[in-house]
Coordinates of C-alpha atoms in Angstrom, one line a residue:
M1 CA 1.4 -33.9 22.8
A2 CA -0.2 -33.7 26.2
M3 CA -2.8 -36.0 27.6
L4 CA -6.3 -34.6 28.0
G5 CA -9.0 -36.2 30.1
H6 CA -11.5 -38.7 28.6
G7 CA -9.1 -40.1 26.0
G8 CA -8.6 -36.9 24.0
M9 CA -5.3 -35.5 23.0
L10 CA -4.3 -31.8 23.2
M11 CA -2.1 -30.6 20.3
E12 CA 0.5 -28.0 21.2
G13 CA 1.2 -25.5 18.5
S14 CA 4.5 -23.9 17.7
P15 CA 4.9 -20.5 19.4
Y16 CA 6.3 -19.1 16.1
S17 CA 3.5 -20.2 13.8
I18 CA 2.0 -17.5 11.6
P19 CA -1.4 -17.9 10.0
S20 CA -1.1 -18.3 6.3
R21 CA -3.3 -15.3 5.4
K22 CA -1.2 -13.0 7.6
L23 CA 2.0 -14.3 6.2
T24 CA 0.7 -13.9 2.6
M25 CA -0.4 -10.3 3.3
W26 CA 3.0 -9.4 4.8
L27 CA 4.8 -11.0 1.8
F28 CA 2.6 -9.0 -0.6
I29 CA 3.3 -5.7 1.3
I30 CA 7.1 -6.4 1.4
S31 CA 7.2 -7.3 -2.3
D32 CA 5.1 -4.2 -3.2
A33 CA 7.5 -2.0 -1.2
V34 CA 10.6 -3.6 -2.9
T35 CA 9.1 -3.2 -6.3
F36 CA 8.2 0.4 -5.7
G37 CA 11.7 1.1 -4.3
A38 CA 13.3 -0.5 -7.3
I39 CA 11.3 1.6 -9.7
L40 CA 12.1 4.8 -7.8
F41 CA 15.8 3.9 -7.7
A42 CA 15.8 3.1 -11.5
Y43 CA 14.2 6.5 -12.2
G44 CA 16.7 8.3 -10.0
Y45 CA 19.6 6.6 -11.6
L46 CA 18.4 7.3 -15.1
R47 CA 17.7 10.9 -14.2
V48 CA 21.2 11.5 -12.8
A49 CA 23.0 9.4 -15.4
T50 CA 21.4 11.1 -18.4
P51 CA 23.1 14.5 -18.9
D52 CA 20.6 15.9 -21.4
W53 CA 17.4 15.0 -19.4
Q54 CA 14.8 17.5 -20.3
T55 CA 13.0 19.7 -17.8
P56 CA 9.3 19.3 -18.1
F57 CA 8.5 22.9 -17.3
N58 CA 10.2 25.8 -15.6
S59 CA 7.4 26.6 -13.2
A60 CA 4.1 25.0 -12.5
S61 CA 1.1 26.9 -13.9
I62 CA -1.2 28.1 -11.1
I63 CA -4.3 27.0 -13.1
N64 CA -2.8 23.5 -13.5
V65 CA -2.0 23.2 -9.8
A66 CA -5.4 24.6 -8.8
T67 CA -7.2 22.1 -11.1
M68 CA -5.3 19.1 -9.8
T69 CA -5.9 20.2 -6.2
F70 CA -9.6 20.6 -6.8
V71 CA -9.8 17.2 -8.4
L72 CA -7.9 15.6 -5.5
I73 CA -10.1 17.3 -2.8
T74 CA -13.3 16.4 -4.7
S75 CA -12.3 12.7 -5.0
S76 CA -11.5 12.6 -1.3
L77 CA -14.9 14.1 -0.4
T78 CA -16.5 11.6 -2.7
M79 CA -14.7 8.7 -0.9
L80 CA -15.7 10.1 2.5
G81 CA -19.3 10.2 1.4
A82 CA -19.1 6.6 0.2
V83 CA -17.6 5.4 3.5
D84 CA -20.3 7.2 5.5
A85 CA -23.0 5.8 3.3
S86 CA -21.5 2.3 3.7
K87 CA -21.5 2.6 7.4
G88 CA -25.1 3.8 7.4
G89 CA -26.1 0.8 5.3
D90 CA -27.0 2.7 2.2

């Protein structure tokens, strides 16, 4: 502690202190990444270790691919419109 004028005390903080909200967010991000990595590793291991793993399809249907692409682009445009409306106060 350092002395401060008029009888007050100045508290010196640790240079390594981290706000609890920031630490919690980083712990969540790290745990999420580890969980996702473990799931991907388990899938890869099972895929390689199982000799008779079935192939879902030989080639992707162009109709299926076009439909999924359209849905993805439409949802992205909807989100963009929502963000713009939110910024505009609507």
